[in-house]
């Protein structure tokens, strides 16, 4: 009986328990944050969805105008944000994203910063591996126009550790069309198996 109890406690420590949920935001998570202003910072502790092989988690900036109030001009702007603007140079969100493991399990993390255009597949040429406690920090640029409403900052293979701290800082100002709102979003990207 003692052995079974210690085994259960070890598993809870390794994979996290619901008691941890009080300290950590649950994924999926969407928060309004205006990354169009230089110096804007958002940070939180979050708990990734559990997966025996470790989850893939996506970090995004969502841009758009609320569809409920869209005029024809707002509808056009949403189209530009989704598909691209044919006559303008595209402004980019430039952010620094830092991911910190909160625990003692494997802290080897693989990240991708781009998807293959018009797919949900990661671009292998954007792959970076962080090993042995190396600081997980990237500077990423994401276009305001084109590439859909969700601008991919990073897809991370979080191994078997569930609890992380993320910090995102805007490094440049971006001029937004009137009415465009910005959200930061964390979600399960896919399962590995």
PDB file of C-alpha atoms in Angstrom:
ATOM      1  CA  UNK A   1       0.000   0.000   0.000  1.00  0.00           C
ATOM      2  CA  UNK A   2       2.874   2.340   0.870  1.00  0.00           C
ATOM      3  CA  UNK A   3       4.485   1.579  -2.492  1.00  0.00           C
ATOM      4  CA  UNK A   4       1.259   2.374  -4.387  1.00  0.00           C
ATOM      5  CA  UNK A   5       0.856   5.686  -2.554  1.00  0.00           C
ATOM      6  CA  UNK A   6       4.446   6.755  -3.277  1.00  0.00           C
ATOM      7  CA  UNK A   7       4.026   5.754  -6.942  1.00  0.00           C
ATOM      8  CA  UNK A   8       0.861   7.885  -7.231  1.00  0.00           C
ATOM      9  CA  UNK A   9       2.570  10.872  -5.578  1.00  0.00           C
ATOM     10  CA  UNK A  10       5.535  10.528  -7.943  1.00  0.00           C
ATOM     11  CA  UNK A  11       3.215  10.524 -10.969  1.00  0.00           C
ATOM     12  CA  UNK A  12       1.377  13.623  -9.698  1.00  0.00           C
ATOM     13  CA  UNK A  13       4.671  15.413  -9.159  1.00  0.00           C
ATOM     14  CA  UNK A  14       5.936  14.514 -12.636  1.00  0.00           C
ATOM     15  CA  UNK A  15       2.779  15.236 -14.641  1.00  0.00           C
ATOM     16  CA  UNK A  16       1.106  17.849 -12.437  1.00  0.00           C
ATOM     17  CA  UNK A  17      -2.207  17.636 -10.659  1.00  0.00           C
ATOM     18  CA  UNK A  18      -5.416  19.612 -10.593  1.00  0.00           C
ATOM     19  CA  UNK A  19      -4.136  21.362  -7.473  1.00  0.00           C
ATOM     20  CA  UNK A  20      -1.594  23.049  -9.776  1.00  0.00           C
ATOM     21  CA  UNK A  21      -4.481  24.492 -11.786  1.00  0.00           C
ATOM     22  CA  UNK A  22      -5.055  27.175  -9.189  1.00  0.00           C
ATOM     23  CA  UNK A  23      -1.588  28.625  -9.849  1.00  0.00           C
ATOM     24  CA  UNK A  24      -1.533  28.244 -13.638  1.00  0.00           C
ATOM     25  CA  UNK A  25      -3.704  29.456 -16.516  1.00  0.00           C
ATOM     26  CA  UNK A  26      -5.255  26.554 -18.435  1.00  0.00           C
ATOM     27  CA  UNK A  27      -4.718  26.162 -22.180  1.00  0.00           C
ATOM     28  CA  UNK A  28      -6.493  27.232 -24.395  1.00  0.00           C
ATOM     29  CA  UNK A  29      -6.025  30.807 -23.250  1.00  0.00           C
ATOM     30  CA  UNK A  30      -6.948  34.059 -25.032  1.00  0.00           C
ATOM     31  CA  UNK A  31      -6.177  37.479 -23.556  1.00  0.00           C
ATOM     32  CA  UNK A  32      -6.602  40.952 -25.106  1.00  0.00           C
ATOM     33  CA  UNK A  33      -3.096  42.473 -25.324  1.00  0.00           C
ATOM     34  CA  UNK A  34      -2.181  45.374 -27.618  1.00  0.00           C
ATOM     35  CA  UNK A  35       1.146  44.285 -29.094  1.00  0.00           C
ATOM     36  CA  UNK A  36       0.981  47.191 -31.573  1.00  0.00           C
ATOM     37  CA  UNK A  37       2.652  49.409 -28.951  1.00  0.00           C
ATOM     38  CA  UNK A  38       6.386  49.071 -28.325  1.00  0.00           C
ATOM     39  CA  UNK A  39       7.161  47.946 -24.782  1.00  0.00           C
ATOM     40  CA  UNK A  40       3.850  46.131 -24.197  1.00  0.00           C
ATOM     41  CA  UNK A  41       4.517  43.027 -22.094  1.00  0.00           C
ATOM     42  CA  UNK A  42       2.256  40.097 -21.292  1.00  0.00           C
ATOM     43  CA  UNK A  43       3.376  37.248 -19.079  1.00  0.00           C
ATOM     44  CA  UNK A  44       1.695  34.380 -17.286  1.00  0.00           C
ATOM     45  CA  UNK A  45       2.233  30.915 -15.891  1.00  0.00           C
ATOM     46  CA  UNK A  46       0.287  28.308 -17.837  1.00  0.00           C
ATOM     47  CA  UNK A  47      -0.416  24.599 -17.763  1.00  0.00           C
ATOM     48  CA  UNK A  48      -0.143  22.791 -21.092  1.00  0.00           C
ATOM     49  CA  UNK A  49      -2.644  20.055 -21.963  1.00  0.00           C
ATOM     50  CA  UNK A  50      -1.433  16.680 -20.769  1.00  0.00           C
ATOM     51  CA  UNK A  51      -0.119  14.197 -23.329  1.00  0.00           C
ATOM     52  CA  UNK A  52       1.999  11.153 -22.453  1.00  0.00           C
ATOM     53  CA  UNK A  53       4.524  12.124 -25.185  1.00  0.00           C
ATOM     54  CA  UNK A  54       4.281  15.814 -24.376  1.00  0.00           C
ATOM     55  CA  UNK A  55       2.041  18.387 -26.058  1.00  0.00           C
ATOM     56  CA  UNK A  56       2.670  20.635 -29.014  1.00  0.00           C
ATOM     57  CA  UNK A  57       1.475  24.104 -28.034  1.00  0.00           C
ATOM     58  CA  UNK A  58       1.003  27.125 -30.315  1.00  0.00           C
ATOM     59  CA  UNK A  59       1.500  30.789 -29.378  1.00  0.00           C
ATOM     60  CA  UNK A  60      -0.290  33.361 -31.555  1.00  0.00           C
ATOM     61  CA  UNK A  61      -1.239  36.996 -32.006  1.00  0.00           C
ATOM     62  CA  UNK A  62      -4.827  37.295 -33.261  1.00  0.00           C
ATOM     63  CA  UNK A  63      -5.752  40.474 -35.137  1.00  0.00           C
ATOM     64  CA  UNK A  64      -9.115  41.530 -36.527  1.00  0.00           C
ATOM     65  CA  UNK A  65     -12.243  43.639 -36.283  1.00  0.00           C
ATOM     66  CA  UNK A  66     -15.318  42.277 -34.500  1.00  0.00           C
ATOM     67  CA  UNK A  67     -17.512  40.811 -37.249  1.00  0.00           C
ATOM     68  CA  UNK A  68     -20.732  41.873 -35.512  1.00  0.00           C
ATOM     69  CA  UNK A  69     -20.052  45.554 -36.172  1.00  0.00           C
ATOM     70  CA  UNK A  70     -18.270  45.324 -39.516  1.00  0.00           C
ATOM     71  CA  UNK A  71     -19.035  47.954 -42.120  1.00  0.00           C
ATOM     72  CA  UNK A  72     -17.927  47.366 -45.705  1.00  0.00           C
ATOM     73  CA  UNK A  73     -14.619  49.132 -44.898  1.00  0.00           C
ATOM     74  CA  UNK A  74     -14.104  46.990 -41.790  1.00  0.00           C
ATOM     75  CA  UNK A  75     -14.979  43.890 -43.812  1.00  0.00           C
ATOM     76  CA  UNK A  76     -12.281  44.877 -46.324  1.00  0.00           C
ATOM     77  CA  UNK A  77      -9.710  45.395 -43.530  1.00  0.00           C
ATOM     78  CA  UNK A  78     -10.500  41.952 -42.112  1.00  0.00           C
ATOM     79  CA  UNK A  79      -9.949  40.527 -45.599  1.00  0.00           C
ATOM     80  CA  UNK A  80      -6.547  42.233 -45.794  1.00  0.00           C
ATOM     81  CA  UNK A  81      -5.586  40.883 -42.368  1.00  0.00           C
ATOM     82  CA  UNK A  82      -6.592  37.381 -43.433  1.00  0.00           C
ATOM     83  CA  UNK A  83      -5.307  37.265 -47.043  1.00  0.00           C
ATOM     84  CA  UNK A  84      -2.896  40.184 -47.410  1.00  0.00           C
ATOM     85  CA  UNK A  85      -3.059  43.777 -48.668  1.00  0.00           C
ATOM     86  CA  UNK A  86      -2.325  44.088 -52.387  1.00  0.00           C
ATOM     87  CA  UNK A  87      -1.174  47.718 -52.340  1.00  0.00           C
ATOM     88  CA  UNK A  88       0.553  48.271 -49.010  1.00  0.00           C
ATOM     89  CA  UNK A  89       3.834  47.298 -47.488  1.00  0.00           C
ATOM     90  CA  UNK A  90       2.926  44.939 -44.689  1.00  0.00           C
ATOM     91  CA  UNK A  91       3.760  46.108 -41.166  1.00  0.00           C
ATOM     92  CA  UNK A  92       5.076  43.398 -38.846  1.00  0.00           C
ATOM     93  CA  UNK A  93       4.577  42.680 -35.169  1.00  0.00           C
ATOM     94  CA  UNK A  94       8.083  42.188 -33.779  1.00  0.00           C
ATOM     95  CA  UNK A  95       8.069  40.476 -30.389  1.00  0.00           C
ATOM     96  CA  UNK A  96      10.452  38.743 -28.042  1.00  0.00           C
ATOM     97  CA  UNK A  97       8.948  35.546 -26.634  1.00  0.00           C
ATOM     98  CA  UNK A  98      10.526  33.799 -23.648  1.00  0.00           C
ATOM     99  CA  UNK A  99       9.419  30.388 -22.402  1.00  0.00           C
ATOM    100  CA  UNK A 100      10.577  29.122 -18.996  1.00  0.00           C
ATOM    101  CA  UNK A 101       9.944  25.551 -17.769  1.00  0.00           C
ATOM    102  CA  UNK A 102       8.566  25.466 -14.201  1.00  0.00           C
ATOM    103  CA  UNK A 103       9.682  22.097 -12.898  1.00  0.00           C
ATOM    104  CA  UNK A 104      12.364  19.489 -12.899  1.00  0.00           C
ATOM    105  CA  UNK A 105      11.328  17.170 -15.743  1.00  0.00           C
ATOM    106  CA  UNK A 106      12.945  17.367 -19.188  1.00  0.00           C
ATOM    107  CA  UNK A 107      13.553  20.958 -20.205  1.00  0.00           C
ATOM    108  CA  UNK A 108      14.713  20.093 -23.728  1.00  0.00           C
ATOM    109  CA  UNK A 109      12.290  22.000 -25.954  1.00  0.00           C
ATOM    110  CA  UNK A 110      11.965  22.170 -29.746  1.00  0.00           C
ATOM    111  CA  UNK A 111      10.233  25.178 -31.318  1.00  0.00           C
ATOM    112  CA  UNK A 112       9.173  26.227 -34.808  1.00  0.00           C
ATOM    113  CA  UNK A 113       8.449  29.837 -35.737  1.00  0.00           C
ATOM    114  CA  UNK A 114       6.776  29.419 -39.137  1.00  0.00           C
ATOM    115  CA  UNK A 115       4.187  27.288 -40.845  1.00  0.00           C
ATOM    116  CA  UNK A 116       4.401  26.199 -44.474  1.00  0.00           C
ATOM    117  CA  UNK A 117       2.187  28.727 -46.339  1.00  0.00           C
ATOM    118  CA  UNK A 118      -1.478  27.710 -46.649  1.00  0.00           C
ATOM    119  CA  UNK A 119      -1.016  24.634 -44.432  1.00  0.00           C
ATOM    120  CA  UNK A 120      -0.944  23.718 -40.762  1.00  0.00           C
ATOM    121  CA  UNK A 121       2.473  22.043 -41.084  1.00  0.00           C
ATOM    122  CA  UNK A 122       5.535  23.490 -39.385  1.00  0.00           C
ATOM    123  CA  UNK A 123       8.386  24.690 -41.564  1.00  0.00           C
ATOM    124  CA  UNK A 124      11.445  22.600 -40.683  1.00  0.00           C
ATOM    125  CA  UNK A 125      13.801  25.435 -41.658  1.00  0.00           C
ATOM    126  CA  UNK A 126      12.382  27.461 -38.744  1.00  0.00           C
ATOM    127  CA  UNK A 127      13.132  24.702 -36.201  1.00  0.00           C
ATOM    128  CA  UNK A 128      15.270  25.510 -33.157  1.00  0.00           C
ATOM    129  CA  UNK A 129      16.227  23.161 -30.334  1.00  0.00           C
ATOM    130  CA  UNK A 130      16.953  24.253 -26.786  1.00  0.00           C
ATOM    131  CA  UNK A 131      18.782  21.728 -24.597  1.00  0.00           C
ATOM    132  CA  UNK A 132      20.018  21.336 -21.027  1.00  0.00           C
ATOM    133  CA  UNK A 133      18.301  24.364 -19.549  1.00  0.00           C
ATOM    134  CA  UNK A 134      19.335  26.747 -22.349  1.00  0.00           C
ATOM    135  CA  UNK A 135      17.225  29.928 -22.246  1.00  0.00           C
ATOM    136  CA  UNK A 136      14.221  29.610 -24.581  1.00  0.00           C
ATOM    137  CA  UNK A 137      14.023  33.093 -26.057  1.00  0.00           C
ATOM    138  CA  UNK A 138      13.282  34.160 -29.625  1.00  0.00           C
ATOM    139  CA  UNK A 139      12.672  37.383 -31.514  1.00  0.00           C
ATOM    140  CA  UNK A 140       9.859  36.743 -33.987  1.00  0.00           C
ATOM    141  CA  UNK A 141       8.188  38.876 -36.662  1.00  0.00           C
ATOM    142  CA  UNK A 142       4.596  38.244 -37.774  1.00  0.00           C
ATOM    143  CA  UNK A 143       2.790  40.174 -40.548  1.00  0.00           C
ATOM    144  CA  UNK A 144      -0.322  42.238 -39.828  1.00  0.00           C
ATOM    145  CA  UNK A 145      -1.645  41.540 -43.347  1.00  0.00           C
ATOM    146  CA  UNK A 146      -1.840  38.006 -44.721  1.00  0.00           C
ATOM    147  CA  UNK A 147      -1.396  34.608 -43.142  1.00  0.00           C
ATOM    148  CA  UNK A 148      -4.848  34.408 -41.537  1.00  0.00           C
ATOM    149  CA  UNK A 149      -6.124  36.037 -38.362  1.00  0.00           C
ATOM    150  CA  UNK A 150      -3.832  34.003 -36.096  1.00  0.00           C
ATOM    151  CA  UNK A 151      -0.229  35.132 -36.541  1.00  0.00           C
ATOM    152  CA  UNK A 152       2.031  32.265 -35.455  1.00  0.00           C
ATOM    153  CA  UNK A 153       4.760  33.303 -33.042  1.00  0.00           C
ATOM    154  CA  UNK A 154       5.918  29.853 -32.023  1.00  0.00           C
ATOM    155  CA  UNK A 155       4.901  26.180 -31.965  1.00  0.00           C
ATOM    156  CA  UNK A 156       6.635  24.397 -29.063  1.00  0.00           C
ATOM    157  CA  UNK A 157       7.150  20.706 -28.336  1.00  0.00           C
ATOM    158  CA  UNK A 158       7.004  20.889 -24.538  1.00  0.00           C
ATOM    159  CA  UNK A 159       8.141  17.306 -23.854  1.00  0.00           C
ATOM    160  CA  UNK A 160       6.608  15.902 -20.676  1.00  0.00           C
ATOM    161  CA  UNK A 161       6.616  18.980 -18.481  1.00  0.00           C
ATOM    162  CA  UNK A 162       3.238  20.726 -18.142  1.00  0.00           C
ATOM    163  CA  UNK A 163       3.928  23.985 -16.335  1.00  0.00           C
ATOM    164  CA  UNK A 164       5.611  26.938 -18.035  1.00  0.00           C
ATOM    165  CA  UNK A 165       6.004  30.686 -17.767  1.00  0.00           C
ATOM    166  CA  UNK A 166       5.667  32.698 -20.978  1.00  0.00           C
ATOM    167  CA  UNK A 167       6.656  36.329 -21.473  1.00  0.00           C
ATOM    168  CA  UNK A 168       5.940  38.225 -24.689  1.00  0.00           C
ATOM    169  CA  UNK A 169       7.280  41.748 -25.258  1.00  0.00           C
ATOM    170  CA  UNK A 170       6.509  43.998 -28.221  1.00  0.00           C
ATOM    171  CA  UNK A 171       9.728  45.443 -29.674  1.00  0.00           C
ATOM    172  CA  UNK A 172       8.264  47.863 -32.260  1.00  0.00           C
ATOM    173  CA  UNK A 173       5.202  50.032 -32.823  1.00  0.00           C
ATOM    174  CA  UNK A 174       2.725  48.847 -35.463  1.00  0.00           C
ATOM    175  CA  UNK A 175       0.149  51.221 -36.941  1.00  0.00           C
ATOM    176  CA  UNK A 176      -3.223  49.474 -36.869  1.00  0.00           C
ATOM    177  CA  UNK A 177      -6.300  50.379 -38.907  1.00  0.00           C
ATOM    178  CA  UNK A 178      -9.131  51.843 -36.820  1.00  0.00           C
ATOM    179  CA  UNK A 179     -11.100  49.210 -34.911  1.00  0.00           C
ATOM    180  CA  UNK A 180      -8.545  46.388 -35.105  1.00  0.00           C
ATOM    181  CA  UNK A 181      -8.140  44.538 -31.824  1.00  0.00           C
ATOM    182  CA  UNK A 182      -5.245  42.315 -30.809  1.00  0.00           C
ATOM    183  CA  UNK A 183      -5.322  39.170 -28.649  1.00  0.00           C
ATOM    184  CA  UNK A 184      -2.610  36.826 -27.427  1.00  0.00           C
ATOM    185  CA  UNK A 185      -3.610  33.178 -27.724  1.00  0.00           C
ATOM    186  CA  UNK A 186      -2.091  29.915 -26.464  1.00  0.00           C
ATOM    187  CA  UNK A 187      -3.611  26.637 -27.635  1.00  0.00           C
ATOM    188  CA  UNK A 188      -2.867  22.972 -28.187  1.00  0.00           C
ATOM    189  CA  UNK A 189      -1.346  22.814 -31.655  1.00  0.00           C
ATOM    190  CA  UNK A 190      -1.603  19.117 -32.317  1.00  0.00           C
ATOM    191  CA  UNK A 191      -0.825  15.800 -30.713  1.00  0.00           C
ATOM    192  CA  UNK A 192       2.444  14.132 -31.595  1.00  0.00           C
ATOM    193  CA  UNK A 193       1.008  10.583 -31.669  1.00  0.00           C
TER     194      UNK A 193
END
